[in-house]
Every structure is written in structure tokens, then in C-alpha cells.
XYZ file of N, CA, C and O in Angstrom:
824
model
N 0.842 -1.180 0.014
C 0.048 -0.011 0.064
C 0.862 1.227 0.009
O 0.714 2.212 -0.764
N 1.818 1.328 0.942
C 2.670 2.456 0.952
C 3.565 2.686 -0.347
O 3.746 3.786 -0.651
N 4.052 1.621 -0.812
C 4.904 1.680 -2.083
C 4.091 2.198 -3.197
O 4.593 2.982 -4.006
N 2.812 1.883 -3.261
C 1.913 2.369 -4.460
C 1.429 3.853 -4.216
O 0.724 4.321 -5.045
N 1.561 4.287 -2.908
C 1.067 5.582 -2.617
C 1.965 6.447 -1.898
O 2.014 6.539 -0.656
N 2.856 7.226 -2.707
C 3.895 7.861 -2.123
C 3.439 8.994 -1.155
O 4.138 9.170 -0.032
N 2.303 9.665 -1.359
C 1.958 10.603 -0.361
C 1.780 10.055 1.042
O 2.149 10.614 2.020
N 1.131 8.853 1.091
C 0.889 8.232 2.392
C 2.181 7.697 2.970
O 2.293 7.652 4.177
N 2.996 7.190 2.127
C 4.320 6.832 2.615
C 5.047 7.865 3.341
O 5.788 7.717 4.306
N 4.927 9.128 2.714
C 5.582 10.324 3.340
C 5.046 10.534 4.564
O 5.724 10.947 5.630
N 3.732 10.461 4.741
C 3.007 10.819 6.068
C 3.480 9.683 7.027
O 3.678 9.990 8.199
N 3.507 8.378 6.591
C 3.998 7.331 7.534
C 5.398 7.608 8.091
O 5.701 7.368 9.187
N 6.298 8.056 7.099
C 7.724 8.203 7.520
C 7.732 9.414 8.544
O 8.509 9.312 9.584
N 6.944 10.456 8.280
C 7.010 11.589 9.251
C 6.281 11.244 10.623
O 6.929 11.436 11.687
N 5.364 10.364 10.661
C 4.772 9.792 11.851
C 5.818 8.994 12.634
O 5.893 9.066 13.883
N 6.539 8.121 11.938
C 7.383 7.206 12.539
C 8.601 8.006 13.204
O 9.030 7.660 14.263
N 9.055 9.023 12.347
C 10.108 9.833 12.959
C 9.674 10.552 14.125
O 10.441 10.680 15.137
N 8.443 11.123 14.205
C 7.928 11.802 15.340
C 7.878 10.787 16.598
O 8.216 11.269 17.659
N 7.442 9.634 16.298
C 7.174 8.665 17.447
C 8.594 8.285 17.990
O 8.703 8.176 19.185
N 9.556 8.136 17.091
C 10.917 7.767 17.535
C 11.510 8.884 18.400
O 12.137 8.696 19.417
N 11.225 10.051 17.919
C 11.716 11.261 18.666
C 11.091 11.345 20.077
O 11.756 11.649 21.166
N 9.770 11.016 20.153
C 9.057 11.034 21.396
C 9.516 9.998 22.307
O 9.750 10.240 23.538
N 9.723 8.779 21.881
C 10.312 7.641 22.631
C 11.759 7.960 23.180
O 12.047 7.715 24.328
N 12.491 8.702 22.483
C 13.920 9.049 22.902
C 13.733 10.125 24.007
O 14.473 10.056 24.990
N 12.720 11.025 23.843
C 12.695 12.140 24.881
C 12.197 11.430 26.219
O 12.493 11.931 27.220
N 11.278 10.405 26.068
C 10.638 9.752 27.338
C 11.829 8.995 28.065
O 11.631 8.676 29.247
N 12.801 8.484 27.338
C 13.911 7.707 27.938
C 14.665 8.662 28.810
O 15.158 8.185 29.945
N 14.743 9.952 28.562
C 15.550 10.863 29.484
C 14.513 11.553 30.395
O 14.938 11.905 31.595
N 13.256 11.799 30.049
C 12.328 12.378 30.897
C 11.008 11.687 30.673
O 10.205 12.026 29.812
N 10.615 10.671 31.566
C 9.446 9.887 31.396
C 8.198 10.766 31.604
O 7.121 10.297 31.124
N 8.230 11.957 32.096
C 7.103 12.804 32.300
C 7.037 13.963 31.253
O 6.224 14.882 31.437
N 7.762 13.860 30.183
C 7.921 14.820 29.171
C 6.468 14.989 28.451
O 6.006 14.141 27.850
N 5.804 16.149 28.677
C 4.360 16.328 28.261
C 4.049 16.105 26.826
O 3.231 15.476 26.379
N 4.980 16.745 25.970
C 4.758 16.748 24.504
C 4.973 15.384 23.981
O 4.273 14.846 23.147
N 6.019 14.689 24.505
C 6.358 13.353 24.089
C 5.156 12.358 24.512
O 4.815 11.519 23.633
N 4.682 12.263 25.701
C 3.641 11.575 26.223
C 2.406 11.818 25.448
O 1.654 10.856 24.997
N 2.135 13.141 25.097
C 0.858 13.452 24.338
C 1.088 12.801 22.782
O 0.061 12.325 22.182
N 2.166 12.851 22.262
C 2.458 12.455 20.878
C 2.245 10.892 20.784
O 1.619 10.450 19.963
N 2.793 10.151 21.698
C 2.556 8.722 21.820
C 1.150 8.396 22.151
O 0.662 7.422 21.583
N 0.563 9.141 23.066
C -0.892 8.941 23.278
C -1.839 9.058 21.998
O -2.708 8.228 21.828
N -1.410 10.006 21.232
C -2.257 10.324 20.080
C -2.076 9.135 19.025
O -2.882 8.696 18.438
N -0.735 8.645 18.949
C -0.423 7.578 18.081
C -1.162 6.186 18.436
O -1.698 5.539 17.644
N -1.156 5.930 19.774
C -1.642 4.670 20.199
C -3.085 4.708 20.603
O -3.706 3.636 21.062
N -3.821 5.874 20.487
C -5.230 5.986 21.056
C -6.079 4.986 20.431
O -6.629 4.083 21.097
N -6.228 5.064 19.147
C -7.291 4.170 18.482
C -6.825 2.629 18.476
O -7.672 1.851 18.751
N -5.440 2.329 18.196
C -5.126 0.957 18.267
C -5.355 0.377 19.677
O -5.809 -0.831 19.776
N -5.055 1.158 20.723
C -5.307 0.624 22.146
C -6.776 0.564 22.475
O -7.191 -0.409 23.137
N -7.624 1.362 21.919
C -8.927 1.403 22.178
C -9.491 0.199 21.515
O -10.336 -0.506 22.135
N -9.123 -0.122 20.312
C -9.566 -1.389 19.602
C -9.216 -2.697 20.405
O -10.007 -3.608 20.514
N -7.936 -2.714 20.700
C -7.456 -3.956 21.405
C -8.240 -4.117 22.734
O -8.661 -5.231 23.187
N -8.451 -2.966 23.471
C -9.248 -3.094 24.811
C -10.585 -3.557 24.598
O -11.183 -4.351 25.257
N -11.283 -3.042 23.403
C -12.673 -3.509 23.109
C -12.734 -4.982 22.829
O -13.644 -5.709 23.363
N -11.727 -5.567 22.126
C -11.666 -6.911 21.796
C -11.517 -7.803 23.114
O -12.121 -8.896 23.259
N -10.672 -7.399 23.920
C -10.496 -8.003 25.215
C -11.714 -8.001 26.025
O -12.038 -9.026 26.748
N -12.517 -6.868 25.952
C -13.730 -6.786 26.833
C -14.865 -7.821 26.249
O -15.400 -8.423 27.070
N -14.872 -7.867 24.972
C -15.822 -8.906 24.308
C -15.768 -10.166 24.852
O -16.663 -10.901 25.089
N -14.519 -10.678 24.906
C -14.287 -12.065 25.381
C -13.910 -12.196 26.781
O -13.860 -13.371 27.315
N -13.703 -11.114 27.442
C -13.341 -11.100 28.899
C -14.571 -10.782 29.689
O -15.340 -11.564 29.986
N -14.616 -9.479 29.981
C -15.689 -8.925 30.918
C -17.074 -9.427 30.482
O -17.893 -9.776 31.200
N -17.370 -9.290 29.175
C -18.650 -9.576 28.623
C -18.878 -11.014 28.427
O -19.955 -11.630 28.670
N -17.814 -11.657 27.782
C -17.973 -12.998 27.348
C -17.833 -14.003 28.537
O -18.469 -15.091 28.381
N -17.199 -13.680 29.447
C -17.154 -14.723 30.608
C -18.256 -14.862 31.488
O -18.519 -15.938 31.992
N -19.169 -13.986 31.478
C -20.522 -14.090 32.272
C -21.489 -14.927 31.447
O -21.644 -14.700 30.326
N -22.179 -15.695 32.115
C -23.272 -16.521 31.398
C -24.461 -15.842 31.534
O -25.497 -16.111 30.822
N -24.685 -14.737 32.271
C -25.813 -14.043 32.499
C -25.983 -13.039 31.243
O -25.113 -12.731 30.567
N -27.211 -12.623 31.026
C -27.492 -11.613 29.985
C -26.788 -10.398 30.233
O -26.596 -9.895 31.438
N -26.313 -9.718 29.162
C -25.636 -8.404 29.494
C -26.849 -7.349 29.723
O -27.829 -7.431 29.068
N -26.455 -6.435 30.596
C -27.472 -5.498 30.918
C -27.583 -4.300 29.714
O -26.774 -4.438 28.765
N -28.504 -3.502 29.724
C -28.754 -2.513 28.740
C -27.537 -1.620 28.499
O -27.141 -1.250 27.411
N -26.825 -1.287 29.573
C -25.595 -0.386 29.464
C -24.336 -1.111 28.749
O -23.781 -0.511 27.911
N -24.233 -2.378 28.994
C -23.225 -3.194 28.312
C -23.566 -3.475 26.923
O -22.663 -3.325 25.992
N -24.839 -3.639 26.646
C -25.250 -3.828 25.204
C -25.026 -2.472 24.467
O -24.567 -2.558 23.273
N -25.340 -1.425 25.125
C -25.220 -0.176 24.458
C -23.827 0.120 24.105
O -23.436 0.708 23.062
N -22.921 -0.124 25.112
C -21.421 0.091 24.931
C -20.922 -0.720 23.680
O -20.230 -0.106 22.828
N -21.199 -1.969 23.539
C -20.815 -2.732 22.455
C -21.376 -2.172 21.118
O -20.678 -2.162 20.175
N -22.592 -1.947 21.050
C -23.171 -1.493 19.840
C -22.696 -0.119 19.477
O -22.400 0.083 18.232
N -22.579 0.837 20.436
C -22.024 2.120 20.073
C -20.663 2.003 19.557
O -20.314 2.866 18.632
N -19.793 1.158 20.099
C -18.489 1.118 19.639
C -18.429 0.605 18.130
O -17.648 1.071 17.281
N -19.279 -0.363 17.780
C -19.283 -0.817 16.390
C -19.821 0.361 15.546
O -19.298 0.617 14.307
N -20.819 1.127 15.951
C -21.296 2.239 15.205
C -20.179 3.299 15.040
O -20.088 3.842 14.026
N -19.373 3.473 16.061
C -18.227 4.420 15.951
C -17.115 3.845 14.781
O -16.776 4.728 13.997
N -16.935 2.555 14.707
C -16.033 2.046 13.717
C -16.769 2.232 12.351
O -16.052 2.455 11.326
N -18.025 2.068 12.240
C -18.737 2.223 10.979
C -18.530 3.726 10.475
O -18.268 3.988 9.398
N -18.744 4.581 11.446
C -18.627 6.018 11.108
C -17.180 6.301 10.643
O -17.115 7.162 9.674
N -16.180 5.732 11.198
C -14.845 5.968 10.787
C -14.549 5.486 9.404
O -13.765 5.896 8.532
N -15.169 4.362 9.071
C -15.023 3.640 7.804
C -15.776 4.312 6.622
O -15.268 4.291 5.576
N -16.875 5.014 6.981
C -17.728 5.460 5.770
C -17.424 6.956 5.544
O -17.974 7.489 4.648
N -16.211 7.422 6.168
C -15.836 8.743 5.834
C -14.446 8.563 5.155
O -13.503 8.056 5.878
N -14.167 9.185 4.033
C -12.809 8.854 3.379
C -11.767 9.414 3.971
O -10.694 8.684 4.055
N -11.708 10.541 4.657
C -10.522 11.029 5.290
C -10.106 10.084 6.462
O -8.827 10.004 6.750
N -10.960 9.443 7.150
C -10.612 8.461 8.274
C -10.566 7.030 7.689
O -9.690 6.297 8.269
N -11.288 6.731 6.692
C -11.308 5.349 6.218
C -9.932 4.968 5.798
O -9.491 3.811 6.089
N -9.200 5.810 5.045
C -7.923 5.354 4.452
C -6.892 5.026 5.547
O -5.967 4.225 5.276
N -7.073 5.454 6.805
C -6.152 5.074 7.769
C -6.760 4.035 8.752
O -6.014 3.202 9.318
N -8.062 3.998 8.948
C -8.607 3.132 9.929
C -8.871 1.704 9.420
O -8.619 0.712 10.078
N -9.092 1.714 8.042
C -9.420 0.351 7.500
C -8.136 -0.613 7.558
O -8.359 -1.795 7.929
N -6.923 -0.144 7.165
C -5.813 -1.088 7.377
C -5.593 -1.589 8.901
O -5.241 -2.669 9.128
N -5.991 -0.612 9.812
C -5.835 -0.993 11.239
C -6.875 -2.092 11.615
O -6.496 -3.025 12.330
N -8.024 -1.941 11.100
C -9.036 -2.846 11.397
C -8.769 -4.241 10.770
O -8.913 -5.314 11.338
N -8.327 -4.150 9.556
C -7.913 -5.450 8.881
C -6.659 -6.128 9.567
O -6.659 -7.369 9.604
N -5.767 -5.344 10.025
C -4.597 -5.924 10.657
C -4.964 -6.627 11.971
O -4.302 -7.541 12.392
N -5.913 -6.039 12.707
C -6.432 -6.668 13.921
C -7.504 -7.728 13.677
O -7.901 -8.396 14.662
N -7.892 -7.942 12.438
C -8.934 -8.844 12.104
C -10.230 -8.649 12.980
O -10.843 -9.490 13.580
N -10.545 -7.307 13.075
C -11.500 -6.845 14.066
C -12.902 -7.353 13.781
O -13.523 -8.007 14.697
N -13.288 -7.349 12.479
C -14.688 -7.906 12.376
C -14.825 -9.458 12.605
O -15.891 -9.979 13.232
N -13.859 -10.094 12.233
C -13.733 -11.592 12.403
C -13.761 -11.848 13.844
O -14.495 -12.718 14.432
N -12.897 -11.238 14.669
C -12.958 -11.476 16.106
C -14.148 -11.122 16.753
O -14.486 -11.710 17.764
N -14.734 -10.051 16.339
C -16.106 -9.587 16.949
C -17.060 -10.695 16.731
O -17.881 -11.136 17.606
N -17.094 -11.264 15.400
C -18.170 -12.322 15.139
C -17.872 -13.542 16.003
O -18.891 -14.304 16.217
N -16.598 -13.936 16.237
C -16.283 -15.149 16.857
C -16.318 -14.987 18.427
O -16.146 -15.930 19.129
N -16.502 -13.847 18.936
C -16.483 -13.544 20.346
C -17.629 -14.207 21.007
O -18.650 -14.425 20.447
N -17.493 -14.437 22.263
C -18.598 -15.115 23.108
C -19.792 -13.989 23.202
O -20.841 -14.573 23.374
N -19.389 -12.878 23.169
C -20.392 -11.740 23.333
C -21.479 -11.836 22.174
O -22.672 -11.755 22.306
N -20.807 -12.002 20.867
C -21.754 -12.106 19.722
C -22.575 -13.282 19.724
O -23.660 -13.244 19.116
N -22.261 -14.330 20.469
C -23.086 -15.509 20.504
C -24.272 -15.386 21.475
O -25.181 -16.280 21.503
N -24.330 -14.337 22.261
C -25.433 -14.202 23.285
C -26.690 -13.825 22.495
O -26.745 -13.089 21.557
N -27.823 -14.289 23.003
C -29.114 -14.016 22.329
C -29.460 -12.617 22.205
O -30.170 -12.138 21.274
N -29.201 -11.859 23.346
C -29.544 -10.466 23.409
C -28.672 -9.529 22.408
O -29.005 -8.355 22.340
N -27.727 -9.996 21.752
C -26.853 -9.190 20.915
C -27.204 -9.351 19.387
O -26.289 -9.175 18.588
N -28.389 -9.387 19.034
C -28.846 -9.448 17.759
C -28.532 -8.124 17.067
O -28.038 -8.180 15.967
N -28.712 -6.951 17.686
C -28.337 -5.644 17.079
C -26.782 -5.593 16.829
O -26.400 -5.042 15.836
N -26.088 -6.035 17.778
C -24.695 -6.100 17.707
C -24.213 -6.736 16.361
O -23.419 -6.312 15.663
N -24.803 -7.975 16.124
C -24.377 -8.718 14.978
C -24.928 -8.111 13.549
O -24.261 -8.254 12.539
N -26.094 -7.397 13.697
C -26.501 -6.651 12.529
C -25.592 -5.573 12.202
O -25.329 -5.230 11.076
N -25.062 -4.873 13.246
C -24.215 -3.783 13.031
C -22.843 -4.332 12.465
O -22.117 -3.644 11.651
N -22.467 -5.479 12.876
C -21.288 -6.146 12.323
C -21.320 -6.454 10.788
O -20.386 -6.284 10.074
N -22.582 -6.764 10.410
C -22.904 -6.993 9.014
C -22.559 -5.698 8.154
O -22.119 -5.625 7.073
N -23.083 -4.591 8.744
C -22.948 -3.281 8.148
C -21.391 -2.884 8.097
O -20.860 -2.418 7.105
N -20.704 -3.116 9.184
C -19.261 -2.860 9.337
C -18.539 -3.687 8.346
O -17.685 -3.161 7.643
N -18.897 -4.956 8.077
C -18.266 -5.772 7.030
C -18.551 -5.257 5.670
O -17.561 -5.287 4.753
N -19.751 -4.830 5.526
C -20.065 -4.269 4.163
C -19.093 -3.004 3.807
O -18.631 -2.926 2.786
N -19.048 -2.103 4.821
C -18.138 -0.906 4.526
C -16.678 -1.162 4.503
O -15.914 -0.636 3.751
N -16.287 -2.321 5.184
C -14.873 -2.767 5.253
C -14.507 -3.179 3.789
O -13.381 -2.912 3.211
N -15.400 -3.910 3.183
C -15.172 -4.483 1.829
C -15.693 -3.622 0.745
O -15.749 -4.086 -0.408
N -16.108 -2.462 1.029
C -16.753 -1.549 0.015
C -15.735 -1.393 -1.156
O -14.607 -1.102 -0.921
N -16.244 -1.404 -2.348
C -15.327 -1.420 -3.556
C -14.949 0.004 -3.968
O -15.646 0.511 -4.859
N -14.068 0.531 -3.194
C -13.690 1.966 -3.531
C -12.256 2.122 -3.294
O -11.699 1.442 -2.480
N -11.590 3.027 -4.036
C -10.172 3.302 -3.817
C -9.979 4.251 -2.598
O -10.537 5.324 -2.502
N -9.350 3.751 -1.542
C -9.297 4.478 -0.244
C -8.363 5.672 -0.382
O -8.582 6.613 0.440
N -7.664 5.796 -1.388
C -6.864 6.956 -1.602
C -7.459 8.198 -2.224
O -7.186 9.336 -1.782
N -8.366 7.974 -3.202
C -8.968 8.954 -3.945
C -10.531 8.958 -3.866
O -11.113 9.914 -4.319
N -11.057 7.886 -3.445
C -12.581 7.846 -3.258
C -13.217 7.340 -4.550
O -14.508 7.258 -4.464
N -12.571 6.942 -5.479
C -13.230 6.575 -6.822
C -13.583 5.130 -6.679
O -12.923 4.191 -6.116
N -14.726 4.720 -7.285
C -15.230 3.308 -7.236
C -14.210 2.515 -7.907
O -13.654 2.975 -9.069
N -14.041 1.325 -7.550
C -13.261 0.216 -8.239
C -13.991 -0.462 -9.354
O -15.172 -0.811 -9.056
N -13.431 -0.696 -10.427
C -13.985 -1.524 -11.560
C -13.928 -2.997 -11.092
O -13.098 -3.316 -10.198
N -14.738 -3.897 -11.724
C -14.738 -5.305 -11.446
C -13.411 -5.832 -11.599
O -12.789 -6.758 -10.891
N -12.674 -5.356 -12.694
C -11.255 -5.790 -12.978
C -10.348 -5.518 -11.818
O -9.407 -6.220 -11.435
N -10.425 -4.193 -11.214
C -9.597 -3.827 -10.167
C -9.881 -4.636 -8.890
O -9.000 -4.898 -8.124
N -11.167 -4.924 -8.604
C -11.506 -5.776 -7.537
C -10.953 -7.130 -7.611
O -10.307 -7.606 -6.658
N -10.955 -7.620 -8.873
C -10.340 -9.090 -8.996
C -8.745 -8.903 -8.792
O -8.137 -9.793 -8.268
N -8.336 -7.860 -9.313
C -6.747 -7.615 -9.166
C -6.397 -7.665 -7.708
O -5.354 -8.234 -7.239
N -7.090 -7.007 -6.905
C -6.850 -6.850 -5.469
C -7.099 -8.358 -4.754
O -6.173 -8.594 -3.966
N -8.133 -8.976 -5.142
C -8.312 -10.378 -4.720
C -7.212 -11.138 -4.956
O -6.664 -12.055 -4.184
N -6.747 -11.256 -6.336
C -5.640 -12.014 -6.640
C -4.335 -11.601 -6.000
O -3.504 -12.505 -5.803
N -4.093 -10.452 -5.785
C -2.863 -10.033 -5.044
C -2.931 -10.583 -3.762
O -1.777 -11.020 -3.178
N -3.991 -10.696 -3.005
C -4.093 -11.303 -1.657
C -3.789 -12.857 -1.688
O -3.053 -13.375 -0.881
N -4.315 -13.376 -2.790
C -4.043 -14.937 -2.951
C -2.435 -15.092 -3.416
O -1.860 -16.061 -2.861
N -1.850 -14.285 -4.056
C -0.468 -14.349 -4.409
C 0.449 -14.097 -3.094
O 1.354 -14.775 -2.880
N -0.091 -13.366 -2.144
C 0.552 -12.998 -0.958
C 0.490 -14.447 -0.055
O 1.517 -14.718 0.429
N -0.641 -15.022 -0.178
C -0.827 -16.203 0.611
C 0.198 -17.278 0.094
O 0.872 -17.973 0.785
N 0.265 -17.365 -1.280
C 1.193 -18.368 -1.940
C 2.673 -18.031 -1.576
O 3.379 -18.974 -1.308
N 3.005 -16.768 -1.448
C 4.351 -16.452 -1.118
C 4.704 -16.870 0.291
O 5.657 -17.367 0.630
N 3.735 -16.604 1.311
C 3.927 -16.906 2.576
C 4.081 -18.491 2.747
O 4.913 -19.147 3.481
N 3.206 -19.193 2.065
C 3.237 -20.645 2.091
C 4.448 -21.286 1.584
O 5.117 -22.145 2.136
N 5.041 -20.708 0.470
C 6.313 -21.159 -0.105
C 7.449 -20.940 0.815
O 8.331 -21.748 1.066
N 7.459 -19.755 1.296
C 8.599 -19.373 2.266
C 8.646 -20.098 3.575
O 9.833 -20.340 4.183
N 7.570 -20.276 4.210
C 7.435 -20.496 5.686
C 6.747 -21.735 5.953
O 6.940 -22.386 7.201
N 6.093 -22.429 5.028
C 5.358 -23.696 5.256
C 5.602 -24.678 4.283
O 4.829 -24.829 3.240
N 6.649 -25.464 4.443
C 6.927 -26.586 3.467
C 5.784 -27.488 3.142
O 5.541 -28.023 1.927
N 4.890 -27.779 4.146
C 3.782 -28.695 3.938
C 2.730 -28.067 3.038
O 1.830 -28.704 2.573
N 2.895 -26.686 2.772
C 1.883 -25.983 1.840
C 2.408 -25.547 0.597
O 1.933 -24.695 -0.002
N 3.591 -26.237 0.230
C 4.179 -25.773 -1.016
C 3.215 -25.960 -2.197
O 3.274 -25.367 -3.210
N 2.248 -26.917 -2.103
C 1.283 -27.201 -3.187
C 0.514 -26.053 -3.355
O 0.100 -25.679 -4.567
N 0.128 -25.135 -2.306
C -0.504 -23.963 -2.497
C 0.193 -22.929 -3.326
O -0.401 -22.304 -4.236
N 1.552 -22.895 -3.070
C 2.345 -21.815 -3.805
C 2.431 -22.183 -5.173
O 2.633 -21.370 -6.093
N 2.385 -23.561 -5.612
C 2.562 -24.020 -6.943
C 1.256 -24.182 -7.710
O 1.374 -24.600 -8.827
N 0.214 -24.025 -7.010
C -1.028 -24.190 -7.640
C -1.600 -22.887 -8.227
O -1.443 -21.727 -7.820
N -2.088 -22.988 -9.512
C -2.704 -21.768 -10.223
C -3.674 -21.140 -9.329
O -4.523 -21.755 -8.623
N -3.779 -19.764 -9.513
C -4.729 -19.053 -8.543
C -6.042 -19.385 -8.758
O -6.830 -19.476 -7.856
N -6.486 -19.670 -10.016
C -7.726 -20.152 -10.227
C -8.275 -21.262 -9.566
O -9.458 -21.580 -9.316
N -7.265 -22.179 -9.174
C -7.562 -23.486 -8.547
C -7.724 -23.219 -6.997
O -8.319 -24.059 -6.280
N -7.270 -22.080 -6.415
C -7.545 -21.809 -4.994
C -8.338 -20.540 -4.751
O -8.341 -19.883 -3.721
N -9.071 -20.248 -5.939
C -9.840 -18.929 -5.865
C -11.124 -19.185 -4.976
O -11.790 -18.115 -4.747
N -11.579 -20.289 -4.805
C -12.833 -20.526 -4.127
C -12.689 -20.993 -2.723
O -11.572 -21.619 -2.439
N -13.683 -20.771 -1.871
C -13.572 -21.107 -0.436
C -13.494 -22.576 -0.154
O -12.643 -23.068 0.588
N -14.250 -23.309 -0.977
C -14.251 -24.687 -0.857
C -12.871 -25.343 -1.159
O -12.383 -26.234 -0.389
N -12.173 -24.941 -2.127
C -10.973 -25.400 -2.554
C -9.816 -25.056 -1.526
O -8.999 -25.963 -1.175
N -9.905 -23.903 -0.866
C -9.026 -23.681 0.241
C -9.288 -24.447 1.521
O -8.241 -24.833 2.069
N -10.534 -24.546 1.749
C -10.965 -25.383 2.919
C -10.383 -26.844 2.698
O -9.908 -27.448 3.771
N -10.373 -27.398 1.610
C -9.973 -28.685 1.346
C -8.472 -28.744 1.680
O -7.929 -29.884 2.083
N -7.710 -27.843 1.170
C -6.207 -27.711 1.437
C -5.746 -27.412 2.714
O -4.990 -28.173 3.362
N -6.622 -26.622 3.464
C -6.187 -26.218 4.862
C -6.764 -27.053 5.987
O -6.201 -27.029 7.131
N -7.802 -27.758 5.661
C -8.485 -28.527 6.785
C -7.650 -29.470 7.513
O -7.862 -29.712 8.650
N -6.683 -30.194 6.734
C -5.916 -31.174 7.534
C -4.763 -30.513 8.430
O -4.226 -31.198 9.259
N -4.666 -29.203 8.316
C -3.652 -28.577 9.191
C -4.058 -28.414 10.667
O -5.264 -28.369 10.925
N -3.165 -28.498 11.525
C -3.408 -28.370 13.004
C -3.788 -26.895 13.190
O -3.520 -25.910 12.452
N -4.392 -26.754 14.277
C -4.963 -25.425 14.781
C -3.625 -24.416 15.025
O -3.688 -23.247 14.542
N -2.649 -24.977 15.537
C -1.296 -24.273 15.734
C -0.712 -23.712 14.369
O -0.304 -22.533 14.292
N -0.803 -24.610 13.374
C -0.148 -24.129 12.096
C -1.207 -23.201 11.462
O -0.699 -22.268 10.782
N -2.477 -23.202 11.711
C -3.388 -22.318 11.036
C -3.235 -20.972 11.716
O -3.238 -20.015 11.039
N -2.927 -21.067 13.067
C -2.667 -19.755 13.745
C -1.462 -19.002 13.281
O -1.405 -17.778 13.028
N -0.368 -19.821 12.972
C 0.868 -19.309 12.450
C 0.625 -18.746 11.063
O 1.201 -17.581 10.650
N -0.138 -19.453 10.166
C -0.406 -18.945 8.881
C -1.212 -17.659 8.846
O -0.908 -16.696 8.051
N -2.217 -17.502 9.798
C -3.041 -16.295 9.748
C -2.295 -15.042 10.311
O -2.501 -13.966 10.048
N -1.242 -15.415 11.244
C -0.479 -14.343 11.801
C 0.519 -13.743 10.793
O 1.045 -12.673 11.073
């Protein structure tokens, strides 16, 4: 993404330089206000998302009782917040990669909170979030993607999977050497990946 978008690569380099400078200042002065504020700004949304995911499977997921109205409202409002960030182009181009790197939608769907009977609205909002996350639009300029461009992005993801399999998973070399058209469907991938252990699947996903 950064290689193909020089303006964003420049913004990323500036942000990284600023963060390194703040970290160096905190090493000499742990209470440096500007450095602390800079790192808090950088870490605010990632930390917020991580905390929310922990709450879903922790505080909310561990109890077998129904969630009260306040807890339900908190969970649904947070998903609405993510939807609002995704459907606005100025924030979408930065938030979408963060959500995808955290596998946010998948983890929310698989959480114990989502399995509760009273969380129907929560799951409906996840459907909306998933729609906006996969919306066929160029995040850099806001133009809609053509069907050919959508396929190109999809095939690029499959090529990345093939590269990872070839370099790091000898038992999956067949995936790397298989034509993309043969692993383009969910059923074909399931057939290849289903014999793998859970630990290997975790390593592949990470």
C-alpha cells in the first residue's frame, strides 16, 4: 500500500520519525508532556480497539448471564463508531488497514459476546461494518473500483498467501505452486487447509 501511494508513505515516515523522537525524549524524561501526548495520540485508536476486543471475550464473554442494557449499548455504540470512521474517506484510508490488521470484524463475530441471544443488534451492525470494510472503493482517492480492479486486489491477496506458504510452510508448497484459479474458491482452500493443525493455522493467519 505504501509503495504504491507515495503521499501516504511520506506521512507514515513523518509519523514514525515523530514517534521515535518522542520515545527518545521519554527515555530521558518519562514525564515529558509533549512526548507523552504524541505517543498517546499515536496509540489511542489501536489501544482502544485492542481493549474493546479484550472486553468482548473477557468482561462480557465470561459471564453467562445476559448483558445489561448499558453493556449492550457500549458494544453496539463502539461498532457504530467504527462504521462512522469507515464510511468517511478522510478517516477510512487510515482506519481500514488498522481494522484489517487486527482482524476486528472476524474477532467480533467469533467472540462469546456475539453468541449471546440479546446481541442481535450487535451482529446486525457487524454486517454493516463488514459491508463498509469491503466496499469497492479506492481508499486513496474515493473513486469506485471496477470489477477488474476488484479481481486484481483479490488475486494480489492470494499471491501473498502463496508467497507466505512457499517461504514458511513446506507442507503447503502445493498452495504456492497451484494456479490461482484453483484456489480462488472457499471450498478449494478449505480442502487444502482443513488437514492442518490449529497451531499451524494460527501461524499462517499471523
